[in-house]
């Protein structure tokens, strides 16, 4: 990995910088899930727990956000707490990142923006909950998350529990295929649907070993293929909310969003917050369990990539 250019507006936490310099495994984490995905204080608690999970599995966590005109790669406990309590934090995707750095606002990175920042810092693996995708009714609204395009152009492997059924999952998989993004399911054939372990559709690829996922990531680089990989890691069985239990709440949240003319960047946060209320917190518990599960797998993949990079650099 080449070290980041000094002129970049990056502030890398010393622990993360030391790990990157030594070629040790690092896992990036997004921050929109903290500011727009969960209520305070569970959001900060979740972020701390996930960081601890990554450490316990042999990697260094780097939560990413924009604060004070800098891309922060790794947040101190105080910064994490402050971010979790910033109600006006901006939601940053590819289109918003540069503007937020210039205005000095506090911004939370989505999957797309986190991938961009991770790459700038030299981090190759990123754990999250669910990715953005093609929204239901996209044929009229044109609402397709920038996360999908980012997966097609930025070389970071993203571990997620699939996509929420607030989205149109078949269309999301079609777009990923068109964009040439490898969608790899971990230890099962079906693409996971966030709260549920399966969406009823097979994913194009399946891998059962973190070392294989790591090797495929490195192979893509060797082939000069742009973009990353999406790994679908199903929610642990004991935390699963089966589709029939969650679907009525999703339908209700979607119809409220329509009635209230919620659009653009507000759609996903609105739906997440409503589903949390409608399930009386059950969705939040599941959400935390699946992010932790993804963090553990990401740490294993990051370790395998670090091993491959190390052996490649030996004479
Ligand atoms: N889906 C989830 N939880 C989330 C998000 C999506 O299940 O927290 C967040 C992520 O940060 C994702 C973003 O990158 O929402 C996608 O937003 P949009 O659909 O506006 O691109
Ligand atoms: Mn959108």
mmCIF file of C-alpha atoms and ligand atoms in Angstrom:
data_model
loop_
_atom_site.group_PDB
_atom_site.id
_atom_site.type_symbol
_atom_site.label_atom_id
_atom_site.label_comp_id
_atom_site.label_asym_id
_atom_site.label_seq_id
_atom_site.Cartn_x
_atom_site.Cartn_y
_atom_site.Cartn_z
ATOM 1 C CA UNK A 1 0.000 0.000 0.000
ATOM 2 C CA UNK A 2 1.303 3.460 -0.832
ATOM 3 C CA UNK A 3 1.093 5.862 2.114
ATOM 4 C CA UNK A 4 -1.514 8.638 1.827
ATOM 5 C CA UNK A 5 -0.406 11.853 0.112
ATOM 6 C CA UNK A 6 0.593 14.395 2.804
ATOM 7 C CA UNK A 7 -1.427 17.175 1.154
ATOM 8 C CA UNK A 8 -4.707 15.306 1.646
ATOM 9 C CA UNK A 9 -7.055 16.686 4.340
ATOM 10 C CA UNK A 10 -6.737 13.505 6.398
ATOM 11 C CA UNK A 11 -6.347 13.238 10.168
ATOM 12 C CA UNK A 12 -5.421 9.647 10.943
ATOM 13 C CA UNK A 13 -5.617 8.535 14.581
ATOM 14 C CA UNK A 14 -2.089 7.503 15.730
ATOM 15 C CA UNK A 15 -3.163 3.909 16.468
ATOM 16 C CA UNK A 16 -4.545 3.582 12.924
ATOM 17 C CA UNK A 17 -1.549 5.295 11.308
ATOM 18 C CA UNK A 18 0.828 2.938 13.130
ATOM 19 C CA UNK A 19 -1.133 -0.126 12.026
ATOM 20 C CA UNK A 20 -1.216 1.055 8.398
ATOM 21 C CA UNK A 21 2.505 1.822 8.384
ATOM 22 C CA UNK A 22 3.274 -1.646 9.765
ATOM 23 C CA UNK A 23 0.941 -3.410 7.314
ATOM 24 C CA UNK A 24 -1.316 -4.600 10.137
ATOM 25 C CA UNK A 25 -5.024 -5.211 9.455
ATOM 26 C CA UNK A 26 -7.335 -2.192 9.702
ATOM 27 C CA UNK A 27 -11.128 -2.169 9.270
ATOM 28 C CA UNK A 28 -12.978 1.018 8.298
ATOM 29 C CA UNK A 29 -16.419 1.814 9.770
ATOM 30 C CA UNK A 30 -18.985 4.312 8.489
ATOM 31 C CA UNK A 31 -20.625 7.043 10.550
ATOM 32 C CA UNK A 32 -24.012 7.641 8.885
ATOM 33 C CA UNK A 33 -25.178 4.541 10.718
ATOM 34 C CA UNK A 34 -24.302 6.454 13.932
ATOM 35 C CA UNK A 35 -25.905 9.815 13.082
ATOM 36 C CA UNK A 36 -28.788 8.793 10.817
ATOM 37 C CA UNK A 37 -29.241 5.064 11.440
ATOM 38 C CA UNK A 38 -29.776 4.737 15.193
ATOM 39 C CA UNK A 39 -30.965 6.902 18.096
ATOM 40 C CA UNK A 40 -28.639 8.280 20.803
ATOM 41 C CA UNK A 41 -27.247 6.789 23.063
ATOM 42 C CA UNK A 42 -27.541 3.323 21.471
ATOM 43 C CA UNK A 43 -25.700 4.659 18.397
ATOM 44 C CA UNK A 44 -22.553 5.532 20.359
ATOM 45 C CA UNK A 45 -22.756 2.350 22.388
ATOM 46 C CA UNK A 46 -23.020 0.322 19.171
ATOM 47 C CA UNK A 47 -20.039 2.155 17.640
ATOM 48 C CA UNK A 48 -17.876 1.455 20.708
ATOM 49 C CA UNK A 49 -18.889 -2.200 20.870
ATOM 50 C CA UNK A 50 -18.167 -2.725 17.177
ATOM 51 C CA UNK A 51 -14.730 -1.129 17.553
ATOM 52 C CA UNK A 52 -14.037 -3.500 20.470
ATOM 53 C CA UNK A 53 -15.178 -6.489 18.369
ATOM 54 C CA UNK A 54 -12.686 -5.559 15.647
ATOM 55 C CA UNK A 55 -9.866 -5.274 18.196
ATOM 56 C CA UNK A 56 -10.833 -8.617 19.753
ATOM 57 C CA UNK A 57 -10.559 -10.173 16.302
ATOM 58 C CA UNK A 58 -7.040 -8.936 15.624
ATOM 59 C CA UNK A 59 -7.569 -5.723 13.622
ATOM 60 C CA UNK A 60 -7.599 -1.987 14.318
ATOM 61 C CA UNK A 61 -10.935 -0.151 13.844
ATOM 62 C CA UNK A 62 -11.102 3.186 12.008
ATOM 63 C CA UNK A 63 -14.455 4.942 12.237
ATOM 64 C CA UNK A 64 -14.594 7.614 9.528
ATOM 65 C CA UNK A 65 -16.277 11.052 9.645
ATOM 66 C CA UNK A 66 -15.651 14.651 8.582
ATOM 67 C CA UNK A 67 -15.011 17.118 11.405
ATOM 68 C CA UNK A 68 -13.389 20.558 11.373
ATOM 69 C CA UNK A 69 -12.453 20.474 7.695
ATOM 70 C CA UNK A 70 -10.643 17.141 7.935
ATOM 71 C CA UNK A 71 -11.472 13.551 7.045
ATOM 72 C CA UNK A 72 -11.015 11.785 10.349
ATOM 73 C CA UNK A 73 -9.725 8.244 9.976
ATOM 74 C CA UNK A 74 -10.364 6.791 13.423
ATOM 75 C CA UNK A 75 -12.227 8.712 16.110
ATOM 76 C CA UNK A 76 -11.241 9.144 19.754
ATOM 77 C CA UNK A 77 -13.920 8.141 22.326
ATOM 78 C CA UNK A 78 -14.675 11.857 22.847
ATOM 79 C CA UNK A 79 -15.106 12.502 19.109
ATOM 80 C CA UNK A 80 -17.341 9.462 18.784
ATOM 81 C CA UNK A 81 -19.514 10.706 21.639
ATOM 82 C CA UNK A 82 -19.662 14.213 20.130
ATOM 83 C CA UNK A 83 -20.597 12.874 16.691
ATOM 84 C CA UNK A 84 -23.340 10.683 18.158
ATOM 85 C CA UNK A 85 -24.866 13.765 19.756
ATOM 86 C CA UNK A 86 -24.656 16.077 16.731
ATOM 87 C CA UNK A 87 -28.246 16.133 15.493
ATOM 88 C CA UNK A 88 -27.405 18.384 12.526
ATOM 89 C CA UNK A 89 -24.562 16.234 11.197
ATOM 90 C CA UNK A 90 -24.682 16.103 7.410
ATOM 91 C CA UNK A 91 -25.115 12.857 5.561
ATOM 92 C CA UNK A 92 -22.199 12.666 3.144
ATOM 93 C CA UNK A 93 -22.106 10.674 -0.024
ATOM 94 C CA UNK A 94 -19.636 11.102 -2.933
ATOM 95 C CA UNK A 95 -21.390 14.316 -4.027
ATOM 96 C CA UNK A 96 -21.151 16.004 -0.602
ATOM 97 C CA UNK A 97 -17.686 15.140 0.650
ATOM 98 C CA UNK A 98 -15.619 18.020 -0.786
ATOM 99 C CA UNK A 99 -18.239 20.656 0.067
ATOM 100 C CA UNK A 100 -18.386 19.522 3.696
ATOM 101 C CA UNK A 101 -14.593 19.702 4.003
ATOM 102 C CA UNK A 102 -14.664 23.270 2.678
ATOM 103 C CA UNK A 103 -17.499 24.535 4.903
ATOM 104 C CA UNK A 104 -16.096 22.890 8.038
ATOM 105 C CA UNK A 105 -19.422 21.276 8.923
ATOM 106 C CA UNK A 106 -19.619 17.971 10.757
ATOM 107 C CA UNK A 107 -20.493 15.193 8.342
ATOM 108 C CA UNK A 108 -21.174 11.487 8.653
ATOM 109 C CA UNK A 109 -20.010 9.262 5.824
ATOM 110 C CA UNK A 110 -22.315 6.837 4.014
ATOM 111 C CA UNK A 111 -21.033 3.604 2.500
ATOM 112 C CA UNK A 112 -19.993 5.485 -0.667
ATOM 113 C CA UNK A 113 -18.130 8.269 1.147
ATOM 114 C CA UNK A 114 -16.550 5.854 3.645
ATOM 115 C CA UNK A 115 -15.161 3.799 0.751
ATOM 116 C CA UNK A 116 -13.629 6.932 -0.801
ATOM 117 C CA UNK A 117 -12.031 7.977 2.503
ATOM 118 C CA UNK A 118 -10.833 4.469 3.325
ATOM 119 C CA UNK A 119 -9.079 4.241 -0.024
ATOM 120 C CA UNK A 120 -7.398 7.620 0.507
ATOM 121 C CA UNK A 121 -6.028 6.317 3.815
ATOM 122 C CA UNK A 122 -4.964 2.954 2.376
ATOM 123 C CA UNK A 123 -7.657 0.855 4.124
ATOM 124 C CA UNK A 124 -9.011 -2.038 2.054
ATOM 125 C CA UNK A 125 -11.779 -3.526 4.217
ATOM 126 C CA UNK A 126 -14.919 -1.859 5.570
ATOM 127 C CA UNK A 127 -17.708 -3.245 7.750
ATOM 128 C CA UNK A 128 -21.226 -1.828 7.834
ATOM 129 C CA UNK A 129 -24.834 -2.891 8.428
ATOM 130 C CA UNK A 130 -26.724 -2.607 5.166
ATOM 131 C CA UNK A 131 -25.831 -0.911 1.898
ATOM 132 C CA UNK A 132 -27.945 1.567 -0.006
ATOM 133 C CA UNK A 133 -29.486 0.239 -3.201
ATOM 134 C CA UNK A 134 -32.290 0.586 -5.708
ATOM 135 C CA UNK A 135 -35.398 1.878 -3.954
ATOM 136 C CA UNK A 136 -38.792 0.365 -4.561
ATOM 137 C CA UNK A 137 -40.502 2.397 -7.252
ATOM 138 C CA UNK A 138 -37.149 3.499 -8.691
ATOM 139 C CA UNK A 139 -38.682 3.175 -12.152
ATOM 140 C CA UNK A 140 -40.539 6.406 -11.397
ATOM 141 C CA UNK A 141 -38.457 8.028 -8.608
ATOM 142 C CA UNK A 142 -34.986 7.227 -10.084
ATOM 143 C CA UNK A 143 -33.840 6.740 -6.457
ATOM 144 C CA UNK A 144 -30.721 4.564 -6.647
ATOM 145 C CA UNK A 145 -28.092 4.899 -3.931
ATOM 146 C CA UNK A 146 -24.667 6.206 -4.915
ATOM 147 C CA UNK A 147 -23.297 3.279 -2.876
ATOM 148 C CA UNK A 148 -23.740 1.018 -5.910
ATOM 149 C CA UNK A 149 -21.657 3.196 -8.257
ATOM 150 C CA UNK A 150 -19.011 3.496 -5.580
ATOM 151 C CA UNK A 151 -18.684 -0.270 -5.294
ATOM 152 C CA UNK A 152 -18.012 -0.230 -9.029
ATOM 153 C CA UNK A 153 -15.136 2.224 -8.847
ATOM 154 C CA UNK A 154 -13.409 2.193 -5.436
ATOM 155 C CA UNK A 155 -11.278 -0.816 -4.448
ATOM 156 C CA UNK A 156 -12.600 -1.559 -0.962
ATOM 157 C CA UNK A 157 -14.222 -4.832 0.145
ATOM 158 C CA UNK A 158 -17.464 -4.021 1.984
ATOM 159 C CA UNK A 159 -19.007 -6.483 4.432
ATOM 160 C CA UNK A 160 -22.755 -5.952 4.907
ATOM 161 C CA UNK A 161 -25.755 -8.038 5.981
ATOM 162 C CA UNK A 162 -27.164 -7.561 2.491
ATOM 163 C CA UNK A 163 -29.766 -4.904 1.806
ATOM 164 C CA UNK A 164 -32.927 -3.959 3.652
ATOM 165 C CA UNK A 165 -36.278 -4.893 2.225
ATOM 166 C CA UNK A 166 -37.115 -1.180 2.200
ATOM 167 C CA UNK A 167 -35.219 -1.549 -1.089
ATOM 168 C CA UNK A 168 -35.973 -3.502 -4.233
ATOM 169 C CA UNK A 169 -33.426 -6.289 -3.752
ATOM 170 C CA UNK A 170 -33.808 -7.972 -7.180
ATOM 171 C CA UNK A 171 -33.212 -4.618 -8.913
ATOM 172 C CA UNK A 172 -30.292 -3.881 -6.576
ATOM 173 C CA UNK A 173 -28.644 -7.185 -7.547
ATOM 174 C CA UNK A 174 -29.276 -6.482 -11.248
ATOM 175 C CA UNK A 175 -27.613 -3.067 -11.029
ATOM 176 C CA UNK A 176 -24.621 -4.526 -9.174
ATOM 177 C CA UNK A 177 -24.258 -7.120 -11.915
ATOM 178 C CA UNK A 178 -24.437 -4.437 -14.618
ATOM 179 C CA UNK A 179 -21.781 -2.411 -12.798
ATOM 180 C CA UNK A 180 -19.492 -5.437 -12.548
ATOM 181 C CA UNK A 181 -19.502 -5.597 -8.749
ATOM 182 C CA UNK A 182 -18.805 -9.047 -7.296
ATOM 183 C CA UNK A 183 -21.554 -9.936 -4.814
ATOM 184 C CA UNK A 184 -20.226 -12.724 -2.600
ATOM 185 C CA UNK A 185 -22.412 -14.473 -0.049
ATOM 186 C CA UNK A 186 -20.641 -15.809 2.986
ATOM 187 C CA UNK A 187 -21.336 -19.452 3.780
ATOM 188 C CA UNK A 188 -24.743 -19.587 2.062
ATOM 189 C CA UNK A 189 -26.180 -19.283 -1.438
ATOM 190 C CA UNK A 190 -28.896 -16.716 -0.793
ATOM 191 C CA UNK A 191 -28.319 -12.992 -0.629
ATOM 192 C CA UNK A 192 -29.208 -11.850 2.907
ATOM 193 C CA UNK A 193 -31.966 -9.295 3.561
ATOM 194 C CA UNK A 194 -30.559 -7.482 6.603
ATOM 195 C CA UNK A 195 -32.977 -8.521 9.388
ATOM 196 C CA UNK A 196 -33.692 -11.793 7.609
ATOM 197 C CA UNK A 197 -30.995 -14.306 6.657
ATOM 198 C CA UNK A 198 -32.297 -14.753 3.142
ATOM 199 C CA UNK A 199 -34.106 -12.625 0.565
ATOM 200 C CA UNK A 200 -35.131 -15.710 -1.423
ATOM 201 C CA UNK A 201 -32.700 -14.960 -4.247
ATOM 202 C CA UNK A 202 -29.342 -16.612 -4.826
ATOM 203 C CA UNK A 203 -26.341 -14.315 -4.968
ATOM 204 C CA UNK A 204 -24.028 -14.643 -7.960
ATOM 205 C CA UNK A 205 -21.047 -15.827 -5.882
ATOM 206 C CA UNK A 206 -20.493 -17.755 -2.674
ATOM 207 C CA UNK A 207 -17.345 -18.106 -0.571
ATOM 208 C CA UNK A 208 -16.963 -19.943 2.716
ATOM 209 C CA UNK A 209 -13.482 -18.824 3.773
ATOM 210 C CA UNK A 210 -12.285 -15.294 4.653
ATOM 211 C CA UNK A 211 -8.950 -16.169 3.004
ATOM 212 C CA UNK A 212 -10.717 -16.705 -0.345
ATOM 213 C CA UNK A 213 -12.529 -13.365 -0.100
ATOM 214 C CA UNK A 214 -9.171 -11.720 0.680
ATOM 215 C CA UNK A 215 -7.468 -13.481 -2.231
ATOM 216 C CA UNK A 216 -10.227 -12.396 -4.636
ATOM 217 C CA UNK A 217 -9.811 -8.785 -3.438
ATOM 218 C CA UNK A 218 -6.073 -8.919 -4.114
ATOM 219 C CA UNK A 219 -6.623 -10.681 -7.462
ATOM 220 C CA UNK A 220 -8.949 -7.900 -8.643
ATOM 221 C CA UNK A 221 -6.158 -5.412 -7.949
ATOM 222 C CA UNK A 222 -3.657 -7.529 -9.888
ATOM 223 C CA UNK A 223 -6.052 -7.654 -12.848
ATOM 224 C CA UNK A 224 -6.443 -3.883 -12.748
ATOM 225 C CA UNK A 225 -10.190 -4.139 -12.222
ATOM 226 C CA UNK A 226 -11.694 -0.998 -10.731
ATOM 227 C CA UNK A 227 -14.068 -1.226 -7.809
ATOM 228 C CA UNK A 228 -14.548 -3.311 -4.723
ATOM 229 C CA UNK A 229 -16.434 -6.391 -3.592
ATOM 230 C CA UNK A 230 -19.695 -6.672 -1.694
ATOM 231 C CA UNK A 231 -19.784 -9.476 0.865
ATOM 232 C CA UNK A 232 -23.255 -10.492 2.067
ATOM 233 C CA UNK A 233 -22.944 -11.859 5.605
ATOM 234 C CA UNK A 234 -26.254 -13.132 7.024
ATOM 235 C CA UNK A 235 -27.448 -11.911 10.431
ATOM 236 C CA UNK A 236 -26.796 -14.479 13.216
ATOM 237 C CA UNK A 237 -29.747 -16.876 13.520
ATOM 238 C CA UNK A 238 -30.611 -15.934 17.088
ATOM 239 C CA UNK A 239 -31.021 -12.254 16.141
ATOM 240 C CA UNK A 240 -33.009 -12.771 12.930
ATOM 241 C CA UNK A 241 -36.420 -11.139 12.413
ATOM 242 C CA UNK A 242 -38.163 -13.279 9.777
ATOM 243 C CA UNK A 243 -39.499 -11.449 6.720
ATOM 244 C CA UNK A 244 -43.217 -12.020 7.516
ATOM 245 C CA UNK A 245 -42.739 -10.257 10.881
ATOM 246 C CA UNK A 246 -40.941 -7.208 9.487
ATOM 247 C CA UNK A 247 -42.696 -6.755 6.119
ATOM 248 C CA UNK A 248 -45.916 -5.123 7.423
ATOM 249 C CA UNK A 249 -43.843 -2.494 9.262
ATOM 250 C CA UNK A 250 -41.781 -1.831 6.167
ATOM 251 C CA UNK A 251 -44.954 -1.396 4.117
ATOM 252 C CA UNK A 252 -46.311 1.051 6.690
ATOM 253 C CA UNK A 253 -43.069 3.076 6.801
ATOM 254 C CA UNK A 254 -42.966 3.193 2.983
ATOM 255 C CA UNK A 255 -46.534 4.415 2.711
ATOM 256 C CA UNK A 256 -45.921 7.109 5.346
ATOM 257 C CA UNK A 257 -42.824 8.240 3.437
ATOM 258 C CA UNK A 258 -44.951 8.534 0.310
ATOM 259 C CA UNK A 259 -47.742 10.453 2.102
ATOM 260 C CA UNK A 260 -45.202 12.883 3.575
ATOM 261 C CA UNK A 261 -43.364 13.297 0.255
ATOM 262 C CA UNK A 262 -40.022 12.279 1.798
ATOM 263 C CA UNK A 263 -37.391 12.409 -0.957
ATOM 264 C CA UNK A 264 -33.697 12.192 -1.844
ATOM 265 C CA UNK A 265 -31.240 11.864 1.072
ATOM 266 C CA UNK A 266 -34.016 11.820 3.669
ATOM 267 C CA UNK A 267 -35.668 8.627 2.427
ATOM 268 C CA UNK A 268 -33.336 6.048 4.012
ATOM 269 C CA UNK A 269 -33.021 7.784 7.448
ATOM 270 C CA UNK A 270 -36.812 8.306 7.579
ATOM 271 C CA UNK A 271 -37.529 4.638 6.880
ATOM 272 C CA UNK A 272 -34.904 3.421 9.368
ATOM 273 C CA UNK A 273 -36.276 5.631 12.153
ATOM 274 C CA UNK A 274 -39.908 4.646 11.498
ATOM 275 C CA UNK A 275 -39.117 0.933 11.414
ATOM 276 C CA UNK A 276 -37.259 1.295 14.691
ATOM 277 C CA UNK A 277 -40.349 2.894 16.263
ATOM 278 C CA UNK A 278 -42.792 0.426 14.726
ATOM 279 C CA UNK A 279 -40.827 -2.630 15.899
ATOM 280 C CA UNK A 280 -40.415 -1.053 19.346
ATOM 281 C CA UNK A 281 -36.680 -1.451 19.293
ATOM 282 C CA UNK A 282 -36.516 -5.056 18.084
ATOM 283 C CA UNK A 283 -35.059 -3.889 14.778
ATOM 284 C CA UNK A 284 -32.356 -1.956 16.623
ATOM 285 C CA UNK A 285 -31.259 -5.044 18.557
ATOM 286 C CA UNK A 286 -31.047 -7.031 15.341
ATOM 287 C CA UNK A 287 -29.199 -4.160 13.661
ATOM 288 C CA UNK A 288 -26.537 -4.122 16.380
ATOM 289 C CA UNK A 289 -26.116 -7.927 16.258
ATOM 290 C CA UNK A 290 -25.563 -7.925 12.503
ATOM 291 C CA UNK A 291 -23.089 -5.029 12.496
ATOM 292 C CA UNK A 292 -21.038 -6.826 15.151
ATOM 293 C CA UNK A 293 -21.132 -9.998 13.073
ATOM 294 C CA UNK A 294 -19.929 -8.054 10.019
ATOM 295 C CA UNK A 295 -17.149 -6.403 12.007
ATOM 296 C CA UNK A 296 -15.811 -9.806 13.080
ATOM 297 C CA UNK A 297 -15.793 -11.150 9.519
ATOM 298 C CA UNK A 298 -14.212 -7.918 8.233
ATOM 299 C CA UNK A 299 -11.389 -8.261 10.782
ATOM 300 C CA UNK A 300 -10.710 -11.804 9.568
ATOM 301 C CA UNK A 301 -10.678 -10.716 5.913
ATOM 302 C CA UNK A 302 -8.395 -7.764 6.743
ATOM 303 C CA UNK A 303 -5.972 -10.143 8.467
ATOM 304 C CA UNK A 304 -5.892 -12.400 5.412
ATOM 305 C CA UNK A 305 -5.279 -9.442 3.087
ATOM 306 C CA UNK A 306 -2.462 -8.242 5.359
ATOM 307 C CA UNK A 307 -0.860 -11.714 5.177
ATOM 308 C CA UNK A 308 -1.075 -11.738 1.369
ATOM 309 C CA UNK A 309 0.415 -8.233 1.108
ATOM 310 C CA UNK A 310 3.207 -9.203 3.490
ATOM 311 C CA UNK A 311 4.155 -12.360 1.605
ATOM 312 C CA UNK A 312 4.034 -10.472 -1.715
ATOM 313 C CA UNK A 313 6.477 -7.859 -0.394
ATOM 314 C CA UNK A 314 8.984 -10.478 0.819
ATOM 315 C CA UNK A 315 11.963 -10.960 -1.520
HETATM 316 N N1 LIG B 1 -29.080 1.087 5.000
HETATM 317 C C1 LIG B 1 -29.142 0.603 6.247
HETATM 318 N N2 LIG B 1 -28.607 1.308 7.265
HETATM 319 C C2 LIG B 1 -27.955 2.502 7.047
HETATM 320 C C3 LIG B 1 -27.871 2.989 5.723
HETATM 321 C C4 LIG B 1 -28.447 2.249 4.739
HETATM 322 O O1 LIG B 1 -29.696 -0.465 6.433
HETATM 323 O O2 LIG B 1 -27.478 3.125 8.001
HETATM 324 C C5 LIG B 1 -27.115 4.255 5.446
HETATM 325 C C6 LIG B 1 -25.691 3.913 4.964
HETATM 326 O O3 LIG B 1 -24.811 4.928 5.378
HETATM 327 C C7 LIG B 1 -25.829 3.940 3.452
HETATM 328 C C8 LIG B 1 -26.794 5.084 3.295
HETATM 329 O O4 LIG B 1 -24.627 4.144 2.766
HETATM 330 O O5 LIG B 1 -27.717 4.949 4.362
HETATM 331 C C9 LIG B 1 -27.490 5.050 1.961
HETATM 332 O O6 LIG B 1 -28.232 6.206 1.812
HETATM 333 P P1 LIG B 1 -28.899 6.544 0.395
HETATM 334 O O7 LIG B 1 -29.936 5.471 0.204
HETATM 335 O O8 LIG B 1 -29.494 7.903 0.564
HETATM 336 O O9 LIG B 1 -27.784 6.472 -0.608
HETATM 337 MN MN1 LIG B 2 -31.397 7.955 -2.552
#
